[in-house]
Amino acid sequence: MKIPNTYEFENVPIEKSLDANLENIKRILGNTADLLISPITVSGVRAAVICFEGMVSGFNTAQVVVKPLMRVDIPDCTSEKLYSHVKENMILSVDTTETDKYGDVIRTVMSGFVILLIDNIPSAMCFGIQGYSVRGIDEPSSEGNIMGSHEGFVETVRTNMSLVRRRIKSPVLQFKLFPISPRSKTDVVVCYMADRVPKALVDSICHKLKDLDLETILGSGYVTPFLDSGAPSVFSGLSTTERPDVMCAKILEGRVGVMIEGTPFAIVIPAMFTENFQTLDDYNFRPYYATFLRYIRYIAFFLAVFFPGIYVAAALFHPEMFNSRLLMNLAAAEEAAPLNLMWEALITLIFYEIIREAGVRLPKSVGGAVSIVGGLIIGDAAVSAGIISNPMLLVCAISVTASFVIPSLDQQVTVFRLAAVVLGGFAGLYGIALLTAFLLANICADENYGLPVMAPVSPFTRKAMGDVAVRLGFRRMGKRGFTVEKLNGADIRSAAEREESGDKHNG
């Protein structure tokens, strides 16, 4: 039977004829140049070994699959005898599967498997002998630490699974691996602790992933909008991490982790806003020093978002907030600047964003030089020319530097810093208060899978504040067996059941 259309092969059964199967596979894959088909004869029976060049190890394929098959000698061998012998008596790979559908054959061979087809057998055997080049395990680039592990996730989900398993050697740690996206068939892994996560939550997440209607998935950002809450929200109800130790800490608290082939950033569901101010080093430092660093991050977030806006509002509408000497110094500095304070701040901050984007997109050997040239030379020239005043440059520099302390909130900080400047320039401190009220109302009203994003602050959970307001020592924290489902206001199980039933009804 010929497959009528290249894309209508998913559930088509494999045929008995080896020639027909090879013809159909070539038709599905369009005679692509990297498809390798090796016809062989095993004990007088025709067979074929199929793989993709560069996806498997050629040496291992020859040593582990082809040579053992060529040594097979079965008296009066038939296709059925050969198939039974290979299936029951030969261990060609630990990762071995069988399939009778073309869709599974195509997906597995593109995942680095070697396919064995035998004439007159309407089934294929798939051997996992992946040998494609992968990036080695390295230190995470976006989440630095001093005393913690220096291992980070890579782009291969099977390697990432091992990084998690090495840290949690528990039989209740479960992995679900399946392909998503009808075109790209990207492998995704859902990991969780079976005794700490409601089954309805796992089922709801898996259902959403399997229903994704995307051409391809090239990063975690493709998936997060479909897993986040549907309500308009400033801050996300999920988080991403490059660190396997952070992932392990989260899933031990009753979260679900999602790892996607091709990206080192794993998704954690659900997440809380206060976690943006926590780092792994907090739990390696002394509690009093970790608490000090926590408040440094809280202050840095406030400065990053509101400092330029408050300065603009105070200078334009509330000069009585400054003492006379400071006010005179500021007035003298701003006297030579030709622009309004609000426009001065906006130009400075936007110019910084341009410099940062250039530094990120250019090669690393050039990016640092661009940042130095833009930050020092051009900034100094702008002040010397009287376009920007020294106080404004200082305020913006403090705000930008403070944003580096909380990189996970960089997108929100950038947008609302500019919003604070505009509202402060038009409405003074009343505009800043309006922006603050909007942010608080939005974040306190948001939840994801039944967990309030602002938990444990709102709703308030006194026991959990030992890791939010301060960082208590492990002896006093008492976190053994703690899960996010125990927080006040959390209703993860019921919310997941509602979402799952809603998804099934819509489907």
Coordinates of C-alpha atoms in Angstrom, one line a residue:
M1 CA 0.0 0.0 0.0
K2 CA 1.4 3.4 -1.0
I3 CA 1.0 6.2 1.4
P4 CA -1.1 8.9 -0.5
N5 CA 0.4 11.9 1.2
T6 CA 3.7 12.7 2.8
Y7 CA 2.0 13.9 6.0
E8 CA -0.7 11.1 6.3
F9 CA 1.6 8.4 7.6
E10 CA 1.2 8.8 11.4
N11 CA -1.2 5.8 12.0
V12 CA -0.5 3.8 8.8
P13 CA 0.5 0.2 9.7
I14 CA 3.8 -1.2 8.5
E15 CA 3.5 -3.7 5.7
K16 CA 5.0 -7.2 5.4
S17 CA 7.0 -6.5 2.3
L18 CA 10.5 -5.1 3.0
D19 CA 10.6 -3.5 -0.4
A20 CA 7.2 -1.8 0.2
N21 CA 8.3 -0.5 3.6
L22 CA 11.6 0.9 2.3
E23 CA 9.7 2.6 -0.6
N24 CA 7.2 4.1 1.8
I25 CA 9.9 5.4 4.2
K26 CA 11.8 7.0 1.3
R27 CA 8.5 8.5 0.1
I28 CA 7.8 9.9 3.6
L29 CA 11.3 11.3 4.0
G30 CA 11.6 12.5 0.4
N31 CA 14.9 10.7 -0.3
T32 CA 16.7 13.1 2.0
A33 CA 20.5 13.0 1.8
D34 CA 21.2 12.1 5.4
L35 CA 18.9 9.0 5.4
L36 CA 21.1 5.8 5.5
I37 CA 19.5 2.5 4.5
S38 CA 21.7 -0.6 4.6
P39 CA 20.1 -3.8 3.1
I40 CA 21.5 -6.9 4.8
T41 CA 20.9 -10.7 4.7
V42 CA 20.7 -12.4 8.1
S43 CA 20.8 -16.2 8.0
G44 CA 19.3 -16.1 4.5
V45 CA 16.5 -13.7 5.4
R46 CA 16.4 -10.2 3.8
A47 CA 16.4 -7.3 6.3
A48 CA 17.4 -3.6 6.4
V49 CA 19.1 -1.3 8.9
I50 CA 17.9 2.3 8.8
C51 CA 19.3 5.4 10.6
F52 CA 20.1 9.1 10.0
E53 CA 23.7 10.2 9.4
G54 CA 25.0 12.1 12.4
M55 CA 22.2 11.0 14.7
V56 CA 23.8 7.7 15.6
S57 CA 27.3 6.5 16.3
G58 CA 28.5 4.7 13.1
F59 CA 31.0 2.6 15.1
N60 CA 28.4 1.6 17.7
T61 CA 25.9 0.7 15.0
A62 CA 28.4 -1.5 13.3
Q63 CA 29.6 -3.2 16.5
V64 CA 26.3 -3.4 18.4
V65 CA 23.8 -4.1 15.7
V66 CA 25.2 -5.1 12.3
K67 CA 28.0 -7.4 13.4
P68 CA 25.9 -9.4 15.9
L69 CA 23.2 -9.8 13.2
M70 CA 25.7 -11.0 10.6
R71 CA 26.8 -13.7 13.1
V72 CA 23.3 -15.2 13.4
D73 CA 23.1 -18.7 12.0
I74 CA 19.6 -20.3 12.4
P75 CA 19.0 -23.6 10.7
D76 CA 16.0 -23.4 8.2
C77 CA 15.6 -19.8 9.2
T78 CA 12.4 -18.0 8.3
S79 CA 11.4 -14.4 8.9
E80 CA 9.4 -15.4 12.0
K81 CA 12.3 -17.4 13.5
L82 CA 14.7 -14.5 12.9
Y83 CA 12.4 -11.9 14.4
S84 CA 11.8 -14.1 17.5
H85 CA 15.5 -14.8 17.9
V86 CA 16.5 -11.1 17.7
K87 CA 13.6 -10.2 20.1
E88 CA 14.2 -12.9 22.7
N89 CA 17.9 -13.8 22.5
M90 CA 19.8 -10.7 21.4
I91 CA 20.3 -7.6 23.5
L92 CA 21.4 -5.1 20.9
S93 CA 20.5 -2.1 23.0
V94 CA 19.1 -1.4 26.5
D95 CA 16.7 1.1 25.0
T96 CA 14.7 -1.1 22.6
T97 CA 11.2 -0.7 21.4
E98 CA 8.9 -2.2 18.8
T99 CA 6.3 -0.6 16.6
D100 CA 3.9 -1.4 13.8
K101 CA 3.2 2.2 12.7
Y102 CA 5.2 4.3 10.3
G103 CA 4.7 7.4 12.5
D104 CA 6.6 5.8 15.4
V105 CA 9.4 4.6 13.0
I106 CA 9.9 8.1 11.6
R107 CA 9.9 9.7 15.1
T108 CA 12.3 7.2 16.6
V109 CA 14.8 7.2 13.7
M110 CA 14.9 11.0 13.9
S111 CA 15.6 10.7 17.6
G112 CA 18.8 8.8 17.0
F113 CA 17.5 5.2 16.9
V114 CA 18.5 2.5 14.5
I115 CA 15.6 0.7 12.9
L116 CA 15.6 -3.0 11.9
L117 CA 13.1 -4.1 9.3
I118 CA 12.8 -7.8 8.4
D119 CA 11.1 -9.1 5.2
N120 CA 7.6 -10.5 5.8
I121 CA 7.4 -9.0 9.3
P122 CA 4.9 -6.1 9.7
S123 CA 6.8 -4.7 12.6
A124 CA 10.0 -2.7 13.2
M125 CA 12.5 -3.0 16.0
C126 CA 14.1 0.3 17.2
F127 CA 17.5 0.4 19.0
G128 CA 18.6 3.5 20.9
I129 CA 22.2 4.1 19.9
Q130 CA 22.3 7.8 19.9
G131 CA 25.6 9.3 18.8
Y132 CA 24.9 12.9 17.9
S133 CA 27.2 15.7 19.1
V134 CA 25.9 17.4 22.3
R135 CA 27.2 20.3 24.4
G136 CA 29.0 19.2 27.5
I137 CA 27.6 19.9 31.0
D138 CA 28.7 23.4 31.9
E139 CA 28.0 26.1 34.5
P140 CA 24.7 27.9 33.9
S141 CA 25.2 31.2 32.2
S142 CA 22.1 32.9 33.7
E143 CA 22.1 31.7 37.3
G144 CA 25.5 32.1 38.8
N145 CA 26.4 31.0 42.4
I146 CA 29.3 30.8 44.7
M147 CA 28.9 27.7 46.9
G148 CA 26.4 25.6 44.9
S149 CA 26.8 23.1 42.1
H150 CA 28.3 24.3 38.9
E151 CA 26.4 21.9 36.7
G152 CA 23.7 23.2 34.4
F153 CA 21.1 21.7 32.1
V154 CA 22.0 21.1 28.4
E155 CA 20.0 20.8 25.3
T156 CA 19.4 17.0 25.5
V157 CA 16.5 16.0 27.7
R158 CA 18.0 12.5 28.4
T159 CA 21.1 14.1 29.9
N160 CA 18.9 16.5 31.9
M161 CA 16.9 13.6 33.2
S162 CA 20.1 12.0 34.5
L163 CA 21.1 15.3 36.2
V164 CA 17.8 15.3 38.2
R165 CA 17.9 11.5 38.9
R166 CA 21.4 11.8 40.4
R167 CA 20.2 14.3 42.9
I168 CA 16.9 12.6 43.9
K169 CA 17.4 8.8 44.1
S170 CA 13.8 8.1 45.0
P171 CA 11.4 5.6 43.4
V172 CA 8.6 8.2 43.5
L173 CA 10.5 10.6 41.2
Q174 CA 8.7 10.0 37.9
F175 CA 9.5 11.1 34.3
K176 CA 7.0 11.2 31.5
L177 CA 8.6 11.5 28.0
F178 CA 6.5 12.1 24.9
P179 CA 6.7 14.1 21.7
I180 CA 4.8 17.3 21.2
S181 CA 4.0 19.5 18.1
P182 CA 2.5 17.6 15.2
R183 CA 5.3 18.7 12.8
S184 CA 8.6 18.8 14.8
K185 CA 7.8 15.9 17.2
T186 CA 9.9 17.6 19.9
D187 CA 10.6 15.4 22.9
V188 CA 9.4 16.8 26.2
V189 CA 9.8 15.4 29.7
V190 CA 7.5 16.0 32.6
C191 CA 9.1 15.2 36.0
Y192 CA 7.4 15.2 39.4
M193 CA 7.3 13.5 42.8
A194 CA 4.4 11.1 42.6
D195 CA 3.6 11.3 46.3
R196 CA 3.6 15.1 46.5
V197 CA 1.9 16.2 43.3
P198 CA -1.8 15.7 42.6
K199 CA -2.3 13.4 39.6
A200 CA -4.8 15.8 38.2
L201 CA -2.1 18.5 38.0
V202 CA 0.2 16.2 36.0
D203 CA -2.6 15.1 33.7
S204 CA -3.6 18.7 33.1
I205 CA -0.1 19.8 32.2
C206 CA 0.5 16.7 29.9
H207 CA -2.8 17.3 28.2
K208 CA -1.9 20.9 27.5
L209 CA 1.5 19.9 26.1
K210 CA 0.1 17.2 23.8
D211 CA -2.5 19.7 22.5
L212 CA 0.0 22.3 21.5
D213 CA -0.6 23.3 17.9
L214 CA 2.8 24.8 17.0
E215 CA 4.8 24.1 13.9
T216 CA 8.0 23.7 16.0
I217 CA 9.3 24.3 19.5
L218 CA 12.7 25.9 19.6
G219 CA 12.7 27.1 23.2
S220 CA 10.8 27.1 26.5
G221 CA 9.3 30.5 25.6
Y222 CA 7.2 28.7 22.9
V223 CA 5.5 26.6 25.6
T224 CA 5.1 28.9 28.6
P225 CA 2.1 30.9 27.3
F226 CA 0.1 27.7 27.0
L227 CA 1.0 26.5 30.5
D228 CA 0.6 29.9 32.3
S229 CA -2.8 31.1 33.6
G230 CA -5.0 32.5 30.9
A231 CA -5.8 35.7 32.8
P232 CA -3.8 38.9 31.8
S233 CA -1.0 39.1 34.3
V234 CA 2.2 41.2 34.7
F235 CA 4.2 38.5 36.5
S236 CA 4.2 34.8 35.4
G237 CA 2.8 32.0 37.4
L238 CA 5.6 29.7 36.4
S239 CA 9.4 30.0 36.3
T240 CA 12.4 28.8 34.3
T241 CA 15.8 27.6 35.5
E242 CA 19.0 26.3 34.1
R243 CA 20.0 24.6 37.3
P244 CA 19.2 21.0 38.1
D245 CA 19.6 21.6 41.8
V246 CA 17.0 24.4 41.7
M247 CA 14.7 22.1 39.7
C248 CA 15.1 19.4 42.3
A249 CA 14.3 21.8 45.2
K250 CA 11.1 22.9 43.4
I251 CA 9.8 19.4 42.6
L252 CA 10.4 18.3 46.2
E253 CA 8.0 21.1 47.2
G254 CA 5.3 19.6 45.0
R255 CA 5.9 21.3 41.7
V256 CA 6.1 19.9 38.2
G257 CA 9.1 20.3 36.0
V258 CA 9.0 20.4 32.2
M259 CA 12.2 19.8 30.2
I260 CA 12.2 20.3 26.4
E261 CA 14.6 18.9 23.9
G262 CA 16.8 21.7 22.4
T263 CA 16.8 24.1 25.3
P264 CA 18.7 24.1 28.6
F265 CA 15.9 26.1 30.3
A266 CA 13.4 23.9 32.3
I267 CA 10.0 25.2 33.3
V268 CA 8.7 24.9 36.9
I269 CA 4.9 24.9 37.5
P270 CA 3.5 26.6 39.5
A271 CA 5.7 29.4 40.8
M272 CA 5.5 32.2 43.4
F273 CA 6.7 35.8 43.0
T274 CA 8.8 35.7 46.2
E275 CA 11.0 33.1 44.6
N276 CA 12.5 35.7 42.3
F277 CA 14.4 37.0 45.4
Q278 CA 15.8 33.6 46.5
T279 CA 19.0 32.0 45.2
L280 CA 20.6 28.7 45.9
D281 CA 23.4 30.4 47.7
D282 CA 21.0 31.6 50.4
Y283 CA 20.8 28.0 51.7
N284 CA 24.6 27.7 51.7
F285 CA 25.3 30.9 53.6
R286 CA 24.8 31.7 57.2
P287 CA 21.1 32.6 57.9
Y288 CA 21.9 36.1 59.1
Y289 CA 23.9 36.9 55.9
A290 CA 21.3 35.2 53.7
T291 CA 18.6 37.3 55.3
F292 CA 20.7 40.5 54.6
L293 CA 21.1 39.5 51.0
R294 CA 17.3 38.9 50.7
Y295 CA 16.6 42.5 51.8
I296 CA 19.3 43.7 49.4
R297 CA 17.3 42.1 46.6
Y298 CA 14.0 43.6 47.8
I299 CA 15.7 47.1 47.9
A300 CA 17.3 46.5 44.5
F301 CA 13.9 45.6 43.0
F302 CA 12.4 48.9 44.3
L303 CA 15.3 51.0 43.1
A304 CA 15.3 49.2 39.7
V305 CA 11.6 50.0 39.1
F306 CA 10.8 53.2 40.9
F307 CA 14.0 55.2 41.5
P308 CA 14.1 57.1 38.1
G309 CA 10.4 57.7 38.3
I310 CA 10.5 59.0 41.9
Y311 CA 13.4 61.3 41.1
V312 CA 11.5 62.8 38.1
A313 CA 8.3 63.2 40.1
A314 CA 10.0 64.7 43.1
A315 CA 12.1 67.2 41.0
L316 CA 9.2 68.3 38.8
F317 CA 6.2 68.3 41.3
H318 CA 7.6 67.9 44.8
P319 CA 10.8 69.9 45.1
E320 CA 10.1 70.4 48.9
M321 CA 11.2 66.8 49.4
F322 CA 14.8 67.8 48.9
N323 CA 16.8 69.9 51.4
S324 CA 17.8 73.3 50.2
R325 CA 21.5 72.5 49.6
L326 CA 20.7 69.4 47.5
L327 CA 17.9 71.2 45.7
M328 CA 20.3 74.0 44.7
N329 CA 22.9 71.5 43.5
L330 CA 20.3 69.6 41.4
A331 CA 18.9 72.9 40.0
A332 CA 22.5 74.0 39.0
A333 CA 23.1 70.6 37.3
E334 CA 19.8 70.6 35.4
E335 CA 20.1 74.2 34.3
A336 CA 22.3 73.4 31.4
A337 CA 20.3 70.4 30.2
P338 CA 17.9 71.4 27.3
L339 CA 15.4 68.7 27.9
N340 CA 12.6 68.1 30.4
L341 CA 13.6 65.7 33.2
M342 CA 11.1 63.1 32.0
W343 CA 12.5 63.1 28.5
E344 CA 16.0 63.1 29.8
A345 CA 15.3 60.0 31.8
L346 CA 13.6 58.2 29.0
I347 CA 16.4 58.9 26.5
T348 CA 19.0 57.8 29.0
L349 CA 17.2 54.5 29.8
I350 CA 16.3 53.7 26.2
F351 CA 19.9 54.4 25.2
Y352 CA 21.0 51.9 27.9
E353 CA 18.7 49.3 26.5
I354 CA 20.2 49.8 23.0
I355 CA 23.7 49.4 24.4
R356 CA 22.7 46.2 26.3
E357 CA 21.0 44.7 23.3
A358 CA 24.0 45.4 21.2
G359 CA 26.3 43.8 23.8
V360 CA 24.1 40.7 23.9
R361 CA 23.7 40.2 20.1
L362 CA 27.3 40.8 19.2
P363 CA 30.0 38.2 19.6
K364 CA 31.4 38.0 23.2
S365 CA 34.8 39.3 22.1
V366 CA 33.1 42.5 20.8
G367 CA 30.1 42.8 23.2
G368 CA 32.2 43.9 26.2
A369 CA 34.0 46.6 24.2
V370 CA 30.6 47.9 23.0
S371 CA 29.3 48.2 26.5
I372 CA 32.5 50.1 27.6
V373 CA 32.3 52.4 24.7
G374 CA 28.6 53.1 25.1
G375 CA 28.6 53.4 28.9
L376 CA 31.7 55.4 29.4
I377 CA 32.7 57.4 26.3
I378 CA 29.2 58.2 25.0
G379 CA 27.8 58.8 28.5
D380 CA 30.6 61.1 29.4
A381 CA 30.3 62.9 26.0
A382 CA 26.5 63.4 26.6
V383 CA 27.1 64.9 30.0
S384 CA 29.9 67.2 28.7
A385 CA 27.7 68.4 25.9
G386 CA 25.0 69.3 28.4
I387 CA 22.4 66.9 26.9
I388 CA 22.1 64.8 30.0
S389 CA 22.8 66.0 33.6
N390 CA 25.1 64.3 36.0
P391 CA 22.3 63.6 38.6
M392 CA 20.1 62.0 36.0
L393 CA 22.9 59.8 34.7
L394 CA 23.7 58.7 38.3
V395 CA 20.0 57.9 39.1
C396 CA 19.6 55.8 35.9
A397 CA 22.9 54.0 36.5
I398 CA 21.8 53.1 40.1
S399 CA 18.5 51.8 38.7
V400 CA 20.1 49.8 36.0
T401 CA 22.7 48.3 38.3
A402 CA 20.0 47.3 40.8
S403 CA 18.1 45.4 38.1
F404 CA 21.2 43.1 37.6
V405 CA 20.5 41.7 41.1
I406 CA 17.2 40.1 40.0
P407 CA 17.7 38.9 36.4
S408 CA 14.6 36.7 36.5
L409 CA 12.5 39.9 36.6
D410 CA 14.4 41.8 33.9
Q411 CA 11.6 42.0 31.4
Q412 CA 9.1 43.4 33.9
V413 CA 11.6 45.8 35.5
T414 CA 12.5 47.3 32.1
V415 CA 8.9 48.0 31.1
F416 CA 7.7 49.3 34.4
R417 CA 10.8 51.4 35.0
L418 CA 9.9 53.4 31.8
A419 CA 6.2 53.5 32.9
A420 CA 7.2 54.9 36.3
V421 CA 9.2 57.7 34.6
V422 CA 6.2 58.6 32.3
L423 CA 3.7 58.6 35.1
G424 CA 6.0 60.4 37.4
G425 CA 6.6 63.0 34.7
F426 CA 2.9 63.6 34.1
A427 CA 1.3 63.1 37.5
G428 CA 4.1 63.2 40.1
L429 CA 4.1 60.9 43.1
Y430 CA 0.3 60.3 42.4
G431 CA 1.3 58.6 39.2
I432 CA 3.9 56.4 41.0
A433 CA 1.3 55.5 43.6
L434 CA -1.2 54.6 40.8
L435 CA 1.4 52.3 39.2
T436 CA 2.2 50.7 42.5
A437 CA -1.5 50.0 43.2
F438 CA -1.9 48.5 39.7
L439 CA 1.1 46.2 40.2
L440 CA 0.0 45.0 43.7
A441 CA -3.6 44.5 42.6
N442 CA -2.5 42.5 39.5
I443 CA -0.1 40.3 41.3
C444 CA -2.3 39.6 44.3
A445 CA -5.2 38.6 42.1
D446 CA -3.2 36.2 39.9
E447 CA -2.9 32.5 40.5
N448 CA -1.7 29.5 38.4
Y449 CA -3.1 26.0 38.9
G450 CA -4.7 27.1 42.2
L451 CA -1.6 28.6 43.7
P452 CA -1.7 32.4 44.4
V453 CA 1.3 34.0 42.8
M454 CA 1.8 36.2 45.8
A455 CA 1.8 33.3 48.3
P456 CA 2.8 33.0 51.1
V457 CA 2.5 36.8 51.6
S458 CA -1.1 37.0 50.3
P459 CA -2.8 34.9 51.5
F460 CA -0.6 35.0 54.5
T461 CA 1.1 31.8 55.7
R462 CA 3.0 32.4 58.9
K463 CA 5.0 29.2 58.8
A464 CA 6.3 29.8 55.3
M465 CA 7.4 33.3 56.0
G466 CA 10.6 31.8 57.6
D467 CA 11.9 31.6 54.1
V468 CA 10.5 34.9 52.8
A469 CA 10.8 37.7 55.3
V470 CA 14.0 36.1 56.7
R471 CA 16.0 33.0 56.0
L472 CA 15.8 30.8 59.0
G473 CA 18.3 28.0 59.7
F474 CA 17.4 24.5 58.6
R475 CA 16.9 23.4 62.2
R476 CA 14.2 26.1 62.7
M477 CA 12.8 26.1 59.2
G478 CA 11.1 22.7 59.5
K479 CA 10.6 22.2 55.8
R480 CA 10.7 18.5 55.7
G481 CA 7.7 17.2 53.8
F482 CA 6.5 20.8 53.0
T483 CA 4.7 21.2 49.7
V484 CA 3.1 24.3 48.1
E485 CA -0.3 22.7 48.4
K486 CA -0.1 23.3 52.1
L487 CA 0.0 27.1 51.7
N488 CA -3.0 29.1 52.7
G489 CA -5.2 29.8 49.7
A490 CA -3.7 27.1 47.6
D491 CA -6.2 24.7 46.0
I492 CA -4.0 23.0 43.4
R493 CA -5.8 19.7 43.3
S494 CA -9.3 21.2 42.7
A495 CA -7.9 23.8 40.2
A496 CA -6.1 21.1 38.2
E497 CA -9.2 18.9 38.1
R498 CA -11.3 21.8 36.8
E499 CA -8.7 22.6 34.1
E500 CA -8.4 19.0 33.1
S501 CA -12.2 18.5 32.9
G502 CA -12.5 21.8 31.0
D503 CA -9.8 20.7 28.5
K504 CA -11.5 17.4 27.9
H505 CA -14.9 19.2 27.4
N506 CA -13.3 21.6 24.9
G507 CA -11.6 18.7 23.2

